[in-house]
Amino acid sequence: MLSVGAAMGLAAVGLNVPRAWSWSSAGSIAKTDTVTDPFTVWDPAADQVAAQILADGATASVNTAWQKWVDNSDALPSGMPSYVTSYLQGVNKVPSWADPTLLAASEELYKRISLYLFLSLSLGSGILSTVIPREARAVYWSAGGADMKARAAKTFTFGYDMAAADAWSPDGHFVVTANKTRLVHATVRNLLPTSPQFAASADQPSPISNGDILRTFHSTGTFTHLNLAKWNIKLSTAEQNADLHAWQVALSLLGVQDQFIPATWSDAVAQAEQMLWPDLAATTEGNSLASTLLGYVETPVLGVDTGFVSEMVRYLIGDTYANWLKLPHDLVSRGIIEIGWPLYVAFREGTAGVPPVNYYLFDQFIRGVAMLFLNNGTSATQTPIVLPSANRPS
């Protein structure tokens, strides 16, 4: 099993060494015991719809219609081409194997650990994504790479809606958010191969394969699972199962096949050991994205200096990856974080009776990061997810 230390960025052995895919679907929810490389599997149904939208010049009309489609219970909006409506009618629902009891339990769990999720998923996973070469290049050369604050808000909205207290209820948003995101992925898969800049650095015929989506899951869901353990946040077996099930359903809604979706957290950690941690590396695009993202999380918004932000990132992802990103060191902030963060967590979890001296600093920092990346500062509830019509401007 992958150690928590390795997951936090302390292992960088074997980077970019080609390996045959060996993870068996016996460890998946399909339980079929086959070995299929997820990096060779895409999402043909969604890709075909996205290609037709682009060919018809219908991007604007779909985006306009989507403004009225927000809640899980909302009817599919009018104003979309019939083939888009037909496609969404078939996918705008949780899979048949989804367990409503486990999904409800995930809602309760996320209420309790929401602050930890915000920190791990936004600042931790957000920066970790910049050392995933394929993801960094795909993001940088797509339209979203030119406006990273808005792009980060949309990405964080996915996690926010999934962790909301009503994520899976009729009044929640997550099923809709996931389906919009799936079509955005499909649109990017159609657009990016036409970018000369992306093509010059790409090592795959089309981005965002099932493998790439799984890799992102591990940099978010599995990464946070390991962080919670590292921070001594106690989750019962039932809570851990609920957490994983929410991610399993989310992956399915994004078009990942059952044969690739891990059945247990142990299976997920084993899969991450093959497809995530060994493949992390610095890229020009990733370093640029990290610099841009960290530029938002500074004094004007959060009231903390750059040194504290950099050291919090180092604490979350590890010095190895932070050094690749050329993040500065701040030994004073590092001391505050290494001593104060465990005490902050212990107080919030009820295992320490006295709040740490820097309790307010951590509390405001987490809330500030959450609201900064959520909705690009424009809304208290939603960030519109829209289909792109072009790549990054040259």
Coordinates of C-alpha atoms in Angstrom, one line a residue:
M1 CA 0.0 0.0 0.0
L2 CA 1.3 3.5 -0.9
S3 CA 2.6 5.3 2.2
V4 CA 1.1 8.6 3.3
G5 CA 4.6 10.0 3.0
A6 CA 4.9 9.1 -0.6
A7 CA 1.4 10.5 -1.3
M8 CA 2.4 13.8 0.2
G9 CA 5.1 14.3 -2.3
L10 CA 8.1 12.6 -0.7
A11 CA 8.6 10.0 -3.5
A12 CA 9.7 11.0 -6.9
V13 CA 11.5 7.8 -8.1
G14 CA 10.8 6.4 -11.5
L15 CA 9.3 9.6 -13.1
N16 CA 8.2 9.3 -16.7
V17 CA 9.3 5.7 -17.0
P18 CA 7.0 4.0 -19.5
R19 CA 5.0 1.1 -17.8
A20 CA 2.5 -1.4 -19.1
W21 CA -0.9 -1.0 -17.5
S22 CA -1.3 -3.7 -14.9
W23 CA -4.2 -2.7 -12.6
S24 CA -6.9 -5.3 -12.9
S25 CA -10.6 -4.5 -12.9
A26 CA -10.9 -7.1 -10.2
G27 CA -10.3 -4.1 -8.0
S28 CA -13.1 -2.1 -9.6
I29 CA -16.8 -2.0 -9.0
A30 CA -17.2 -4.1 -12.2
K31 CA -15.3 -7.0 -10.7
T32 CA -14.5 -8.4 -14.1
D33 CA -10.7 -9.2 -13.7
T34 CA -9.6 -7.7 -17.0
V35 CA -6.6 -5.5 -17.7
T36 CA -7.6 -2.5 -20.0
D37 CA -5.5 0.6 -20.1
P38 CA -7.8 3.5 -19.2
F39 CA -5.5 6.0 -21.0
T40 CA -6.8 4.4 -24.3
V41 CA -10.4 4.9 -23.5
W42 CA -12.4 8.1 -24.0
D43 CA -16.1 9.0 -24.0
P44 CA -17.4 8.4 -27.6
A45 CA -21.1 9.3 -26.9
A46 CA -20.3 12.7 -25.3
D47 CA -17.5 13.3 -27.8
Q48 CA -19.9 12.9 -30.8
V49 CA -22.4 15.3 -29.3
A50 CA -19.7 17.9 -28.6
A51 CA -18.3 17.6 -32.1
Q52 CA -21.8 18.2 -33.5
I53 CA -22.3 21.3 -31.3
L54 CA -19.1 22.8 -32.5
A55 CA -19.9 21.9 -36.2
D56 CA -23.3 23.5 -35.9
G57 CA -22.0 26.6 -34.1
A58 CA -24.5 25.8 -31.3
T59 CA -22.2 26.5 -28.4
A60 CA -23.8 29.9 -27.5
S61 CA -27.3 28.5 -27.6
V62 CA -26.4 25.6 -25.4
N63 CA -24.7 27.9 -22.9
T64 CA -27.7 30.2 -22.8
A65 CA -30.0 27.2 -22.2
W66 CA -27.8 25.9 -19.4
Q67 CA -28.4 29.1 -17.4
K68 CA -31.8 27.8 -16.6
W69 CA -30.6 24.3 -15.7
V70 CA -29.1 24.2 -12.2
D71 CA -30.9 21.9 -9.8
N72 CA -30.9 18.1 -10.0
S73 CA -34.7 18.3 -10.3
D74 CA -34.8 20.8 -13.1
A75 CA -36.2 19.7 -16.4
L76 CA -33.8 19.8 -19.3
P77 CA -34.0 23.3 -20.7
S78 CA -35.4 24.3 -24.0
G79 CA -33.3 26.0 -26.6
M80 CA -30.7 23.2 -27.1
P81 CA -30.4 21.1 -30.3
S82 CA -32.5 18.0 -30.2
Y83 CA -29.4 15.7 -30.2
V84 CA -28.1 17.4 -27.1
T85 CA -31.4 17.0 -25.3
S86 CA -31.6 13.3 -26.4
Y87 CA -28.0 12.7 -25.1
L88 CA -28.7 14.4 -21.8
Q89 CA -32.0 12.4 -21.3
G90 CA -29.9 9.3 -21.3
V91 CA -27.2 10.4 -18.9
N92 CA -28.8 12.9 -16.6
K93 CA -29.2 10.5 -13.7
V94 CA -27.1 8.5 -11.2
P95 CA -26.1 5.0 -12.3
S96 CA -28.4 2.1 -11.4
W97 CA -25.9 0.8 -8.8
A98 CA -25.8 4.1 -6.9
D99 CA -26.8 3.6 -3.2
P100 CA -29.1 6.5 -1.9
T101 CA -28.2 5.6 1.7
L102 CA -24.5 5.9 1.1
L103 CA -25.0 9.2 -0.9
A104 CA -27.1 10.6 2.0
A105 CA -24.3 9.5 4.4
S106 CA -21.7 11.3 2.3
E107 CA -23.8 14.6 2.6
E108 CA -23.7 14.2 6.4
L109 CA -20.0 13.5 6.4
Y110 CA -19.1 16.5 4.3
K111 CA -21.0 18.8 6.6
R112 CA -18.6 17.8 9.3
I113 CA -15.4 17.9 7.4
S114 CA -16.2 20.7 4.9
L115 CA -13.3 23.0 6.0
Y116 CA -10.7 20.3 5.6
L117 CA -12.2 19.4 2.2
F118 CA -12.0 23.0 1.1
L119 CA -8.3 23.3 2.0
S120 CA -7.3 19.9 0.6
L121 CA -9.3 20.2 -2.7
S122 CA -8.6 23.9 -3.5
L123 CA -5.1 24.8 -2.4
G124 CA -3.8 21.2 -2.1
S125 CA -5.3 19.5 -5.1
G126 CA -5.4 22.7 -7.1
I127 CA -1.6 23.1 -7.0
L128 CA -0.9 19.4 -7.2
S129 CA -2.7 19.4 -10.5
T130 CA 0.0 21.6 -11.9
V131 CA 2.6 18.9 -11.6
I132 CA 0.4 16.4 -13.5
P133 CA 2.0 17.0 -17.0
R134 CA -1.0 16.0 -19.2
E135 CA -3.5 17.9 -17.1
A136 CA -1.2 21.0 -16.9
R137 CA -0.8 21.1 -20.6
A138 CA -4.4 20.4 -21.4
V139 CA -5.5 23.2 -19.0
Y140 CA -2.9 25.7 -20.1
W141 CA -3.6 25.4 -23.8
S142 CA -7.4 25.3 -23.5
A143 CA -9.6 28.4 -23.2
G144 CA -9.7 28.1 -19.4
G145 CA -5.9 28.4 -19.2
A146 CA -6.1 32.0 -20.2
D147 CA -8.4 32.9 -17.3
M148 CA -7.3 30.7 -14.4
K149 CA -9.3 32.4 -11.7
A150 CA -12.5 31.7 -13.6
R151 CA -11.3 28.2 -14.5
A152 CA -10.3 27.4 -10.9
A153 CA -13.7 28.6 -9.7
K154 CA -15.5 26.3 -12.2
T155 CA -13.3 23.4 -11.1
F156 CA -13.8 24.1 -7.4
T157 CA -17.6 24.3 -8.0
F158 CA -17.5 20.7 -9.0
G159 CA -16.1 19.8 -5.6
Y160 CA -18.2 22.3 -3.8
D161 CA -21.5 20.9 -5.3
M162 CA -20.4 17.4 -4.6
A163 CA -19.7 18.2 -0.9
A164 CA -22.9 20.3 -0.5
A165 CA -25.4 19.3 2.2
D166 CA -28.0 18.6 -0.5
A167 CA -25.6 17.4 -3.3
W168 CA -27.8 14.5 -4.4
S169 CA -31.2 15.8 -3.4
P170 CA -33.7 17.3 -5.9
D171 CA -32.6 20.8 -4.8
G172 CA -28.9 20.0 -5.1
H173 CA -26.7 20.7 -8.1
F174 CA -24.2 18.0 -8.4
V175 CA -25.8 15.7 -11.0
V176 CA -26.3 18.7 -13.3
T177 CA -22.8 20.0 -12.6
A178 CA -21.3 16.6 -13.4
N179 CA -23.2 16.4 -16.7
K180 CA -22.2 19.9 -17.7
T181 CA -18.5 19.1 -16.9
R182 CA -18.7 15.9 -18.9
L183 CA -19.7 17.8 -22.0
V184 CA -17.1 20.4 -21.3
H185 CA -14.5 17.6 -21.3
A186 CA -15.8 16.3 -24.6
T187 CA -15.7 19.8 -26.1
V188 CA -12.1 20.2 -25.0
R189 CA -11.2 16.8 -26.5
N190 CA -12.5 18.0 -29.8
L191 CA -10.8 21.4 -29.7
L192 CA -7.3 20.8 -28.2
P193 CA -6.0 18.5 -31.0
T194 CA -6.4 21.5 -33.3
S195 CA -4.1 23.6 -31.2
P196 CA -0.5 23.6 -32.6
Q197 CA 0.9 24.5 -29.2
F198 CA -0.9 21.7 -27.5
A199 CA 0.0 19.2 -30.2
A200 CA 3.7 20.1 -30.0
S201 CA 3.8 18.9 -26.4
A202 CA 1.0 16.3 -26.3
D203 CA 1.8 12.6 -25.9
Q204 CA -1.7 11.4 -26.5
P205 CA -4.1 11.7 -29.5
S206 CA -6.8 13.4 -27.4
P207 CA -6.8 14.7 -23.9
I208 CA -9.0 13.8 -20.9
S209 CA -9.1 10.0 -21.3
N210 CA -10.7 7.8 -18.7
G211 CA -7.2 7.5 -17.3
D212 CA -6.7 11.2 -17.1
I213 CA -10.0 11.6 -15.2
L214 CA -9.0 8.9 -12.8
R215 CA -5.7 10.6 -12.3
T216 CA -7.5 13.8 -11.4
F217 CA -9.7 11.8 -9.0
H218 CA -6.6 10.5 -7.2
S219 CA -5.1 14.0 -7.0
T220 CA -8.4 15.1 -5.3
G221 CA -10.3 12.3 -3.7
T222 CA -7.5 9.9 -2.9
F223 CA -5.2 12.8 -2.0
T224 CA -7.8 14.1 0.5
H225 CA -8.5 10.6 1.9
L226 CA -4.7 10.4 2.7
N227 CA -4.7 13.9 4.1
L228 CA -7.5 13.2 6.5
A229 CA -5.6 10.2 7.8
K230 CA -2.4 12.3 8.1
W231 CA -4.3 14.9 10.0
N232 CA -5.7 12.3 12.4
I233 CA -9.3 13.1 11.5
K234 CA -11.2 10.0 12.5
L235 CA -13.7 8.6 10.0
S236 CA -15.7 5.5 10.7
T237 CA -15.7 2.7 8.2
A238 CA -19.2 3.7 7.2
E239 CA -18.1 7.3 6.6
Q240 CA -15.1 6.2 4.5
N241 CA -17.4 4.0 2.5
A242 CA -19.9 6.9 2.0
D243 CA -17.0 9.2 0.9
L244 CA -15.7 6.7 -1.7
H245 CA -19.2 6.0 -3.0
A246 CA -19.8 9.6 -3.7
W247 CA -16.6 9.7 -5.7
Q248 CA -17.6 6.4 -7.5
V249 CA -20.9 7.9 -8.6
A250 CA -19.1 11.1 -9.6
L251 CA -16.6 9.2 -11.8
S252 CA -19.5 7.4 -13.5
L253 CA -21.3 10.7 -14.2
L254 CA -18.1 11.9 -15.8
G255 CA -18.1 9.0 -18.3
V256 CA -15.6 6.7 -16.6
Q257 CA -16.3 3.1 -17.2
D258 CA -17.1 0.8 -14.3
Q259 CA -14.1 -1.4 -15.0
F260 CA -11.8 1.5 -13.9
I261 CA -13.7 2.8 -10.9
P262 CA -12.0 1.5 -7.7
A263 CA -14.1 -0.7 -5.4
T264 CA -12.4 0.2 -2.1
W265 CA -10.0 2.9 -0.8
S266 CA -7.3 0.3 -0.8
D267 CA -8.0 -0.3 -4.5
A268 CA -7.9 3.4 -5.1
V269 CA -4.6 3.9 -3.4
A270 CA -3.1 1.0 -5.3
Q271 CA -4.4 2.5 -8.6
A272 CA -3.0 5.9 -7.7
E273 CA 0.4 4.3 -7.0
Q274 CA 0.5 3.2 -10.6
M275 CA -1.1 6.1 -12.4
L276 CA -0.5 9.3 -10.4
W277 CA 2.5 9.6 -8.1
P278 CA 5.1 8.0 -10.5
D279 CA 4.0 10.3 -13.4
L280 CA 4.2 13.7 -11.7
A281 CA 6.7 16.1 -13.2
A282 CA 7.4 19.8 -13.7
T283 CA 6.4 21.4 -16.9
T284 CA 6.6 25.0 -18.3
E285 CA 2.8 25.1 -18.5
G286 CA 2.3 23.7 -15.0
N287 CA 4.7 26.1 -13.4
S288 CA 3.0 29.0 -15.1
L289 CA -0.4 27.8 -13.9
A290 CA 0.8 27.4 -10.3
S291 CA 2.3 30.9 -10.3
T292 CA -1.0 32.3 -11.5
L293 CA -3.1 30.4 -9.0
L294 CA -0.9 31.3 -6.1
G295 CA -1.0 34.9 -7.2
Y296 CA -4.7 35.0 -6.2
V297 CA -4.1 33.7 -2.7
E298 CA -2.2 36.6 -1.3
T299 CA -2.5 39.6 1.0
P300 CA -5.2 41.5 -1.0
V301 CA -7.8 38.8 -0.4
L302 CA -6.7 36.7 2.6
G303 CA -4.6 39.0 4.6
V304 CA -1.7 36.6 4.7
D305 CA 1.7 37.0 3.1
T306 CA 3.2 34.9 0.3
G307 CA 5.5 33.0 2.6
F308 CA 2.6 31.6 4.6
V309 CA 0.7 30.6 1.4
S310 CA 3.8 28.9 0.0
E311 CA 4.5 27.0 3.2
M312 CA 0.9 25.9 3.5
V313 CA 1.2 24.5 -0.1
R314 CA 4.4 22.8 0.9
Y315 CA 2.7 21.3 4.0
L316 CA -0.1 20.0 1.8
I317 CA 1.7 18.6 -1.2
G318 CA 5.3 18.1 0.1
D319 CA 8.6 19.8 -0.6
T320 CA 9.5 17.6 -3.6
Y321 CA 6.6 19.0 -5.8
A322 CA 6.8 22.5 -4.2
N323 CA 10.5 22.7 -5.2
W324 CA 9.6 21.8 -8.8
L325 CA 7.2 24.7 -8.7
K326 CA 10.0 26.9 -7.3
L327 CA 7.9 28.0 -4.3
P328 CA 9.8 30.1 -1.8
H329 CA 10.6 29.0 1.8
D330 CA 9.5 30.9 4.9
L331 CA 10.8 29.2 8.0
V332 CA 8.7 31.3 10.4
S333 CA 5.5 30.3 8.6
R334 CA 6.6 26.7 8.4
G335 CA 7.0 26.6 12.1
I336 CA 3.5 28.1 12.7
I337 CA 1.9 25.6 10.3
E338 CA 3.7 22.5 11.5
I339 CA 2.9 23.3 15.1
G340 CA -0.4 25.1 14.7
W341 CA -2.2 23.1 12.1
P342 CA -2.3 19.8 14.1
L343 CA -3.5 21.8 17.2
Y344 CA -6.1 23.5 15.1
V345 CA -7.4 20.2 13.8
A346 CA -7.3 18.6 17.3
F347 CA -9.3 21.5 18.7
R348 CA -11.9 21.4 16.0
E349 CA -12.2 17.6 16.4
G350 CA -12.7 17.9 20.1
T351 CA -9.5 16.1 21.1
A352 CA -7.9 19.3 22.5
G353 CA -9.6 21.6 25.0
V354 CA -7.8 24.8 24.3
P355 CA -7.7 26.5 20.8
P356 CA -4.2 27.2 19.5
V357 CA -2.8 30.7 19.4
N358 CA -3.2 30.8 15.6
Y359 CA -6.7 29.3 15.5
Y360 CA -8.2 32.4 13.9
L361 CA -5.4 32.6 11.3
F362 CA -6.1 29.0 10.1
D363 CA -9.9 29.5 10.3
Q364 CA -9.9 32.6 8.2
F365 CA -7.4 31.3 5.8
I366 CA -9.4 28.2 4.9
R367 CA -12.7 30.1 4.6
G368 CA -10.9 32.7 2.4
V369 CA -9.4 30.1 0.1
A370 CA -12.7 28.4 -0.2
M371 CA -14.6 31.6 -1.2
L372 CA -11.8 32.8 -3.4
F373 CA -11.8 29.8 -5.6
L374 CA -15.6 29.3 -5.3
N375 CA -17.4 31.2 -8.0
N376 CA -14.6 33.6 -8.8
G377 CA -16.0 36.0 -6.2
T378 CA -19.2 36.6 -8.2
S379 CA -21.8 34.4 -6.5
A380 CA -22.5 32.9 -3.1
T381 CA -23.9 29.7 -4.6
Q382 CA -23.0 28.9 -8.2
T383 CA -20.3 29.4 -10.9
P384 CA -21.8 28.9 -14.3
I385 CA -20.2 26.1 -16.2
V386 CA -20.1 26.8 -20.0
L387 CA -18.9 25.0 -23.1
P388 CA -15.8 26.6 -24.7
S389 CA -15.8 27.4 -28.4
A390 CA -12.0 27.8 -28.9
N391 CA -8.6 27.0 -27.4
R392 CA -6.3 29.4 -25.5
P393 CA -5.8 32.5 -27.6
S394 CA -2.3 32.4 -29.2

